[in-house]
PDB file of C-alpha atoms in Angstrom:
ATOM      1  CA  UNK A 192      -5.038  65.500 -23.400  1.00 81.00           C
ATOM      2  CA  UNK A 193      -6.495  62.088 -22.079  1.00 91.00           C
ATOM      3  CA  UNK A 194      -5.004  59.232 -24.153  1.00 95.00           C
ATOM      4  CA  UNK A 195      -7.735  56.792 -25.488  1.00 96.00           C
ATOM      5  CA  UNK A 196      -8.895  53.409 -23.848  1.00 97.00           C
ATOM      6  CA  UNK A 197     -10.403  50.723 -26.239  1.00 96.00           C
ATOM      7  CA  UNK A 198     -12.286  48.937 -25.137  1.00 97.00           C
ATOM      8  CA  UNK A 199     -14.374  50.896 -22.749  1.00 96.00           C
ATOM      9  CA  UNK A 200     -15.297  47.520 -21.354  1.00 97.00           C
ATOM     10  CA  UNK A 201     -15.035  43.611 -21.954  1.00 97.00           C
ATOM     11  CA  UNK A 202     -16.499  40.206 -20.117  1.00 97.00           C
ATOM     12  CA  UNK A 203     -14.257  36.966 -20.157  1.00 96.00           C
ATOM     13  CA  UNK A 204     -14.571  33.684 -19.319  1.00 97.00           C
ATOM     14  CA  UNK A 205     -11.949  32.708 -17.038  1.00 96.00           C
ATOM     15  CA  UNK A 206      -8.704  30.995 -18.455  1.00 94.00           C
ATOM     16  CA  UNK A 207      -9.599  33.510 -21.688  1.00 95.00           C
ATOM     17  CA  UNK A 208      -7.297  35.994 -22.977  1.00 95.00           C
ATOM     18  CA  UNK A 209      -7.761  39.878 -23.673  1.00 95.00           C
ATOM     19  CA  UNK A 210      -5.702  43.207 -24.563  1.00 97.00           C
ATOM     20  CA  UNK A 211      -6.329  46.600 -23.473  1.00 97.00           C
ATOM     21  CA  UNK A 212      -5.518  49.105 -25.953  1.00 97.00           C
ATOM     22  CA  UNK A 213      -3.834  52.733 -24.673  1.00 97.00           C
ATOM     23  CA  UNK A 214      -3.434  55.513 -27.410  1.00 97.00           C
ATOM     24  CA  UNK A 215      -2.280  58.802 -27.305  1.00 95.00           C
ATOM     25  CA  UNK A 216      -2.048  61.934 -29.599  1.00 93.00           C
ATOM     26  CA  UNK A 217       1.355  63.057 -27.889  1.00 91.00           C
ATOM     27  CA  UNK A 218       4.628  61.780 -27.662  1.00 90.00           C
ATOM     28  CA  UNK A 219       5.344  59.976 -24.750  1.00 90.00           C
ATOM     29  CA  UNK A 220       7.932  59.486 -22.493  1.00 91.00           C
ATOM     30  CA  UNK A 221       6.574  56.229 -20.534  1.00 92.00           C
ATOM     31  CA  UNK A 222       2.780  54.983 -20.013  1.00 95.00           C
ATOM     32  CA  UNK A 223       1.681  53.310 -16.163  1.00 95.00           C
ATOM     33  CA  UNK A 224      -0.868  50.277 -16.149  1.00 96.00           C
ATOM     34  CA  UNK A 225      -3.068  50.835 -12.814  1.00 96.00           C
ATOM     35  CA  UNK A 226      -5.919  48.146 -12.097  1.00 96.00           C
ATOM     36  CA  UNK A 227      -9.035  49.452  -9.614  1.00 96.00           C
ATOM     37  CA  UNK A 228     -10.979  47.193  -8.070  1.00 96.00           C
ATOM     38  CA  UNK A 229     -14.424  48.821  -6.938  1.00 92.00           C
ATOM     39  CA  UNK A 230     -14.184  50.377  -3.766  1.00 90.00           C
ATOM     40  CA  UNK A 231     -10.764  50.153  -3.569  1.00 93.00           C
ATOM     41  CA  UNK A 232      -7.323  52.350  -4.669  1.00 94.00           C
ATOM     42  CA  UNK A 233      -5.662  51.581  -7.842  1.00 95.00           C
ATOM     43  CA  UNK A 234      -3.035  48.892  -7.433  1.00 95.00           C
ATOM     44  CA  UNK A 235       0.193  49.417  -9.686  1.00 94.00           C
ATOM     45  CA  UNK A 236       0.622  47.189 -12.596  1.00 95.00           C
ATOM     46  CA  UNK A 237       3.575  48.270 -14.618  1.00 93.00           C
ATOM     47  CA  UNK A 238       5.455  51.224 -16.154  1.00 93.00           C
ATOM     48  CA  UNK A 239       6.930  51.031 -19.867  1.00 93.00           C
ATOM     49  CA  UNK A 240       9.750  53.642 -20.700  1.00 89.00           C
ATOM     50  CA  UNK A 241      10.505  55.286 -23.885  1.00 85.00           C
ATOM     51  CA  UNK A 242      13.405  53.096 -24.645  1.00 82.00           C
ATOM     52  CA  UNK A 243      12.110  49.586 -23.678  1.00 82.00           C
ATOM     53  CA  UNK A 244      12.671  49.618 -20.037  1.00 81.00           C
ATOM     54  CA  UNK A 245       9.814  47.805 -18.042  1.00 83.00           C
ATOM     55  CA  UNK A 246       9.372  47.935 -14.393  1.00 82.00           C
ATOM     56  CA  UNK A 247       6.302  46.034 -13.058  1.00 82.00           C
ATOM     57  CA  UNK A 248       5.076  42.872 -11.754  1.00 74.00           C
ATOM     58  CA  UNK A 249       6.172  39.310 -13.641  1.00 68.00           C
ATOM     59  CA  UNK A 250       2.696  38.150 -14.339  1.00 74.00           C
ATOM     60  CA  UNK A 251       1.615  41.282 -15.948  1.00 80.00           C
ATOM     61  CA  UNK A 252       2.671  41.283 -20.396  1.00 91.00           C
ATOM     62  CA  UNK A 253       2.679  44.854 -21.737  1.00 94.00           C
ATOM     63  CA  UNK A 254       4.100  46.857 -24.993  1.00 94.00           C
ATOM     64  CA  UNK A 255       4.680  50.126 -25.830  1.00 94.00           C
ATOM     65  CA  UNK A 256       5.117  51.381 -29.109  1.00 93.00           C
ATOM     66  CA  UNK A 257       7.218  54.748 -29.115  1.00 91.00           C
ATOM     67  CA  UNK A 258       6.519  55.483 -32.556  1.00 92.00           C
ATOM     68  CA  UNK A 259       2.605  55.621 -32.546  1.00 93.00           C
ATOM     69  CA  UNK A 260       2.111  56.301 -28.851  1.00 94.00           C
ATOM     70  CA  UNK A 261       0.113  53.407 -27.842  1.00 95.00           C
ATOM     71  CA  UNK A 262       0.170  50.899 -25.667  1.00 96.00           C
ATOM     72  CA  UNK A 263      -1.054  47.547 -24.939  1.00 96.00           C
ATOM     73  CA  UNK A 264      -1.806  45.788 -21.805  1.00 96.00           C
ATOM     74  CA  UNK A 265      -2.284  41.785 -22.045  1.00 95.00           C
ATOM     75  CA  UNK A 266      -4.241  40.042 -19.669  1.00 93.00           C
ATOM     76  CA  UNK A 267      -3.778  35.702 -20.585  1.00 92.00           C
ATOM     77  CA  UNK A 268      -5.287  33.164 -18.881  1.00 92.00           C
ATOM     78  CA  UNK A 269      -7.572  35.554 -16.688  1.00 93.00           C
ATOM     79  CA  UNK A 270      -8.412  34.707 -12.957  1.00 93.00           C
ATOM     80  CA  UNK A 271     -11.597  35.808 -11.416  1.00 95.00           C
ATOM     81  CA  UNK A 272      -9.156  38.626  -9.632  1.00 94.00           C
ATOM     82  CA  UNK A 273      -8.483  40.147 -12.659  1.00 95.00           C
ATOM     83  CA  UNK A 274     -11.446  41.686 -12.368  1.00 96.00           C
ATOM     84  CA  UNK A 275     -11.591  45.600 -12.333  1.00 97.00           C
ATOM     85  CA  UNK A 276     -11.344  48.778 -14.235  1.00 97.00           C
ATOM     86  CA  UNK A 277      -7.877  49.382 -16.003  1.00 97.00           C
ATOM     87  CA  UNK A 278      -6.240  52.858 -16.185  1.00 97.00           C
ATOM     88  CA  UNK A 279      -3.503  53.652 -18.588  1.00 97.00           C
ATOM     89  CA  UNK A 280      -1.455  56.383 -17.259  1.00 95.00           C
ATOM     90  CA  UNK A 281       0.631  58.392 -19.759  1.00 94.00           C
ATOM     91  CA  UNK A 282       3.497  61.038 -18.414  1.00 90.00           C
ATOM     92  CA  UNK A 283       5.449  63.457 -21.296  1.00 87.00           C
ATOM     93  CA  UNK A 284       8.194  63.404 -19.598  1.00 83.00           C
ATOM     94  CA  UNK A 285      10.062  66.755 -17.966  1.00 76.00           C
ATOM     95  CA  UNK A 286      10.364  65.542 -14.600  1.00 76.00           C
ATOM     96  CA  UNK A 287       7.934  64.467 -11.377  1.00 76.00           C
ATOM     97  CA  UNK A 288       4.987  62.151 -11.069  1.00 79.00           C
ATOM     98  CA  UNK A 289       2.299  63.693 -13.466  1.00 87.00           C
ATOM     99  CA  UNK A 290       0.495  61.642 -15.110  1.00 91.00           C
ATOM    100  CA  UNK A 291      -2.973  61.512 -17.369  1.00 93.00           C
ATOM    101  CA  UNK A 292      -4.945  58.751 -17.028  1.00 95.00           C
ATOM    102  CA  UNK A 293      -7.256  57.320 -19.796  1.00 94.00           C
ATOM    103  CA  UNK A 294     -10.864  57.104 -19.086  1.00 91.00           C
ATOM    104  CA  UNK A 295     -10.605  53.405 -18.178  1.00 95.00           C
ATOM    105  CA  UNK A 296     -11.314  49.528 -19.062  1.00 97.00           C
ATOM    106  CA  UNK A 297     -13.642  47.591 -17.469  1.00 97.00           C
ATOM    107  CA  UNK A 298     -13.154  44.028 -17.156  1.00 97.00           C
ATOM    108  CA  UNK A 299     -14.824  41.252 -15.621  1.00 97.00           C
ATOM    109  CA  UNK A 300     -13.893  37.749 -15.486  1.00 97.00           C
ATOM    110  CA  UNK A 301     -16.710  35.106 -15.237  1.00 96.00           C
ATOM    111  CA  UNK A 302     -16.653  31.686 -14.117  1.00 93.00           C
TER     112      UNK A 302
ATOM    113  CA  UNK B  22       4.852  48.644   6.293  1.00 65.00           C
ATOM    114  CA  UNK B  23       2.142  50.871   6.223  1.00 78.00           C
ATOM    115  CA  UNK B  24       0.169  52.210   3.450  1.00 93.00           C
ATOM    116  CA  UNK B  25      -0.837  55.566   2.277  1.00 97.00           C
ATOM    117  CA  UNK B  26      -3.412  56.741   4.872  1.00 97.00           C
ATOM    118  CA  UNK B  27      -5.955  59.290   4.175  1.00 98.00           C
ATOM    119  CA  UNK B  28      -8.540  61.375   6.463  1.00 97.00           C
ATOM    120  CA  UNK B  29     -11.525  61.809   6.703  1.00 97.00           C
ATOM    121  CA  UNK B  30     -12.617  58.883   4.193  1.00 97.00           C
ATOM    122  CA  UNK B  31     -16.066  60.820   4.012  1.00 97.00           C
ATOM    123  CA  UNK B  32     -17.014  64.487   4.127  1.00 97.00           C
ATOM    124  CA  UNK B  33     -19.814  65.999   3.357  1.00 98.00           C
ATOM    125  CA  UNK B  34     -19.472  70.020   2.855  1.00 98.00           C
ATOM    126  CA  UNK B  35     -22.080  72.915   1.714  1.00 98.00           C
ATOM    127  CA  UNK B  36     -21.435  74.974  -1.549  1.00 98.00           C
ATOM    128  CA  UNK B  37     -19.575  77.656  -0.240  1.00 98.00           C
ATOM    129  CA  UNK B  38     -17.497  76.014   2.475  1.00 98.00           C
ATOM    130  CA  UNK B  39     -14.042  75.038   2.238  1.00 98.00           C
ATOM    131  CA  UNK B  40     -12.515  71.519   2.983  1.00 98.00           C
ATOM    132  CA  UNK B  41      -9.045  70.136   4.003  1.00 98.00           C
ATOM    133  CA  UNK B  42      -8.326  66.813   2.913  1.00 98.00           C
ATOM    134  CA  UNK B  43      -4.993  65.165   4.310  1.00 98.00           C
ATOM    135  CA  UNK B  44      -2.445  62.678   3.061  1.00 98.00           C
ATOM    136  CA  UNK B  45       0.161  60.354   4.886  1.00 98.00           C
ATOM    137  CA  UNK B  46       2.109  58.885   2.661  1.00 97.00           C
ATOM    138  CA  UNK B  47       4.249  55.586   3.168  1.00 96.00           C
ATOM    139  CA  UNK B  48       7.284  56.041   5.646  1.00 95.00           C
ATOM    140  CA  UNK B  49      10.267  56.827   3.619  1.00 93.00           C
ATOM    141  CA  UNK B  50       8.285  58.470   0.376  1.00 94.00           C
ATOM    142  CA  UNK B  51       8.915  61.934  -0.412  1.00 93.00           C
ATOM    143  CA  UNK B  52       6.426  62.367  -3.319  1.00 94.00           C
ATOM    144  CA  UNK B  53       3.227  63.018  -2.410  1.00 96.00           C
ATOM    145  CA  UNK B  54       0.428  63.697  -5.636  1.00 96.00           C
ATOM    146  CA  UNK B  55      -3.251  64.273  -5.452  1.00 98.00           C
ATOM    147  CA  UNK B  56      -5.982  63.051  -8.595  1.00 97.00           C
ATOM    148  CA  UNK B  57      -9.538  63.855  -8.034  1.00 97.00           C
ATOM    149  CA  UNK B  58     -11.599  60.811  -9.903  1.00 97.00           C
ATOM    150  CA  UNK B  59     -15.401  61.630 -10.930  1.00 95.00           C
ATOM    151  CA  UNK B  60     -17.653  58.868 -13.140  1.00 90.00           C
ATOM    152  CA  UNK B  61     -17.432  61.697 -16.033  1.00 85.00           C
ATOM    153  CA  UNK B  62     -14.058  62.488 -16.300  1.00 87.00           C
ATOM    154  CA  UNK B  63     -11.450  59.987 -14.233  1.00 90.00           C
ATOM    155  CA  UNK B  64      -8.384  60.181 -12.824  1.00 94.00           C
ATOM    156  CA  UNK B  65      -7.267  63.918 -13.033  1.00 96.00           C
ATOM    157  CA  UNK B  66      -4.078  65.238 -11.892  1.00 95.00           C
ATOM    158  CA  UNK B  67      -4.511  67.903  -9.142  1.00 97.00           C
ATOM    159  CA  UNK B  68      -0.711  68.372  -8.032  1.00 95.00           C
ATOM    160  CA  UNK B  69       2.466  66.984  -6.931  1.00 95.00           C
ATOM    161  CA  UNK B  70       4.428  67.735  -3.821  1.00 95.00           C
ATOM    162  CA  UNK B  71       8.236  66.604  -3.129  1.00 94.00           C
ATOM    163  CA  UNK B  72      10.188  67.407  -0.594  1.00 92.00           C
ATOM    164  CA  UNK B  73       7.760  70.309   0.703  1.00 95.00           C
ATOM    165  CA  UNK B  74       7.715  71.558  -2.977  1.00 94.00           C
ATOM    166  CA  UNK B  75       5.044  71.591  -5.702  1.00 94.00           C
ATOM    167  CA  UNK B  76       6.902  69.783  -8.225  1.00 92.00           C
ATOM    168  CA  UNK B  77       3.621  69.560 -10.696  1.00 90.00           C
ATOM    169  CA  UNK B  78       0.387  71.432 -11.145  1.00 93.00           C
ATOM    170  CA  UNK B  79      -2.651  69.856 -13.445  1.00 93.00           C
ATOM    171  CA  UNK B  80      -5.536  72.053 -14.877  1.00 93.00           C
ATOM    172  CA  UNK B  81      -7.514  73.089 -12.019  1.00 96.00           C
ATOM    173  CA  UNK B  82      -8.778  76.470 -10.684  1.00 97.00           C
ATOM    174  CA  UNK B  83      -6.958  78.258  -7.818  1.00 96.00           C
ATOM    175  CA  UNK B  84      -9.476  76.952  -5.839  1.00 98.00           C
ATOM    176  CA  UNK B  85      -7.132  74.000  -5.111  1.00 98.00           C
ATOM    177  CA  UNK B  86      -4.216  73.789  -3.290  1.00 97.00           C
ATOM    178  CA  UNK B  87      -2.024  72.156  -1.684  1.00 97.00           C
ATOM    179  CA  UNK B  88       1.271  71.735   0.709  1.00 97.00           C
ATOM    180  CA  UNK B  89       3.493  69.276   2.328  1.00 98.00           C
ATOM    181  CA  UNK B  90       5.006  69.240   5.263  1.00 97.00           C
ATOM    182  CA  UNK B  91       8.604  68.096   6.376  1.00 96.00           C
ATOM    183  CA  UNK B  92       7.776  64.467   7.386  1.00 95.00           C
ATOM    184  CA  UNK B  93       5.831  64.261   3.613  1.00 96.00           C
ATOM    185  CA  UNK B  94       2.599  64.303   4.995  1.00 98.00           C
ATOM    186  CA  UNK B  95       0.362  66.998   2.742  1.00 98.00           C
ATOM    187  CA  UNK B  96      -2.495  68.287   2.860  1.00 98.00           C
ATOM    188  CA  UNK B  97      -4.819  69.576  -0.325  1.00 98.00           C
ATOM    189  CA  UNK B  98      -7.925  72.174   0.443  1.00 98.00           C
ATOM    190  CA  UNK B  99     -10.604  73.149  -1.733  1.00 98.00           C
ATOM    191  CA  UNK B 100     -12.011  76.564  -0.836  1.00 96.00           C
ATOM    192  CA  UNK B 101     -15.689  78.230  -2.159  1.00 97.00           C
ATOM    193  CA  UNK B 102     -16.648  74.855  -2.897  1.00 98.00           C
ATOM    194  CA  UNK B 103     -19.143  73.892  -6.070  1.00 98.00           C
ATOM    195  CA  UNK B 104     -21.510  70.730  -6.266  1.00 98.00           C
ATOM    196  CA  UNK B 105     -19.231  69.625  -8.923  1.00 97.00           C
ATOM    197  CA  UNK B 106     -16.420  69.515  -6.540  1.00 98.00           C
ATOM    198  CA  UNK B 107     -17.696  66.027  -5.336  1.00 98.00           C
ATOM    199  CA  UNK B 108     -15.496  63.279  -6.413  1.00 98.00           C
ATOM    200  CA  UNK B 109     -13.257  60.793  -4.866  1.00 97.00           C
ATOM    201  CA  UNK B 110      -9.932  62.520  -3.961  1.00 98.00           C
ATOM    202  CA  UNK B 111      -6.618  59.995  -3.903  1.00 98.00           C
ATOM    203  CA  UNK B 112      -3.258  60.993  -2.914  1.00 97.00           C
ATOM    204  CA  UNK B 113      -0.425  58.706  -4.355  1.00 96.00           C
ATOM    205  CA  UNK B 114       2.894  58.655  -2.799  1.00 95.00           C
ATOM    206  CA  UNK B 115       6.328  57.791  -4.259  1.00 92.00           C
ATOM    207  CA  UNK B 116       9.364  57.021  -3.240  1.00 88.00           C
ATOM    208  CA  UNK B 117      11.065  59.234  -5.460  1.00 81.00           C
ATOM    209  CA  UNK B 118      10.125  62.394  -8.303  1.00 76.00           C
ATOM    210  CA  UNK B 119       9.825  60.833 -11.511  1.00 75.00           C
ATOM    211  CA  UNK B 120       8.909  57.778 -13.384  1.00 79.00           C
ATOM    212  CA  UNK B 121       8.081  55.518 -10.634  1.00 85.00           C
ATOM    213  CA  UNK B 122       5.390  53.393  -9.153  1.00 90.00           C
ATOM    214  CA  UNK B 123       2.981  55.289  -6.873  1.00 93.00           C
ATOM    215  CA  UNK B 124       0.813  53.400  -4.328  1.00 95.00           C
ATOM    216  CA  UNK B 125      -2.656  54.916  -3.630  1.00 96.00           C
ATOM    217  CA  UNK B 126      -4.652  55.840  -0.511  1.00 97.00           C
ATOM    218  CA  UNK B 127      -8.124  54.769  -0.425  1.00 95.00           C
ATOM    219  CA  UNK B 128      -9.263  58.328  -0.988  1.00 97.00           C
ATOM    220  CA  UNK B 129     -11.384  60.884   0.630  1.00 98.00           C
ATOM    221  CA  UNK B 130     -15.169  60.914  -0.868  1.00 98.00           C
ATOM    222  CA  UNK B 131     -16.383  64.527  -0.790  1.00 98.00           C
ATOM    223  CA  UNK B 132     -19.918  65.133  -1.164  1.00 98.00           C
ATOM    224  CA  UNK B 133     -20.789  68.569  -1.672  1.00 98.00           C
ATOM    225  CA  UNK B 134     -24.769  69.737  -1.540  1.00 98.00           C
TER     226      UNK B 134
END
């Protein structure tokens, strides 16, 4: 089942902060975050694993609540380059690279 | 190093035809996953290949198939195309199978008329 992302869309002024949430009805092994700009390929941001391990870019901050099957992506001091659609992908474990992606959160950063 | 290469970038096919899409992963990467992206359904997992073996499969009909060659290049085939197959097909390359970063290609935009 597809994870639910919120909000669906958000508009920020440059320098403002935002939080994007991802919620699943199933127990998760890991949560993956990607950003896709219009007409471009999705780009990896971060992986959060069960047990607390994180892999990703230093400037990206995220959390993973294993008990609630929820993850949040924190975007602070937003820049114009942060604009795009953010997807969370959930992995139930069992091996392999199989992600179930949410429908995305459209983020627009304006001057 | 070179990124993930998908060919062709754009394709127009007629309903009932079949199509083959190609994906060349990053050099050294052995895992290739395929996703279908549509405005309504978002990104949906099709299948993953690792070392020429299908590791995982999504919930798509048997008309969707794939394979991986010894050089890790992968192809995806869709037979008996339907209008609903119109989508962006994305290929993702990873160095290993399992919980790891994936690098996506630019995709192949398939339009079925």
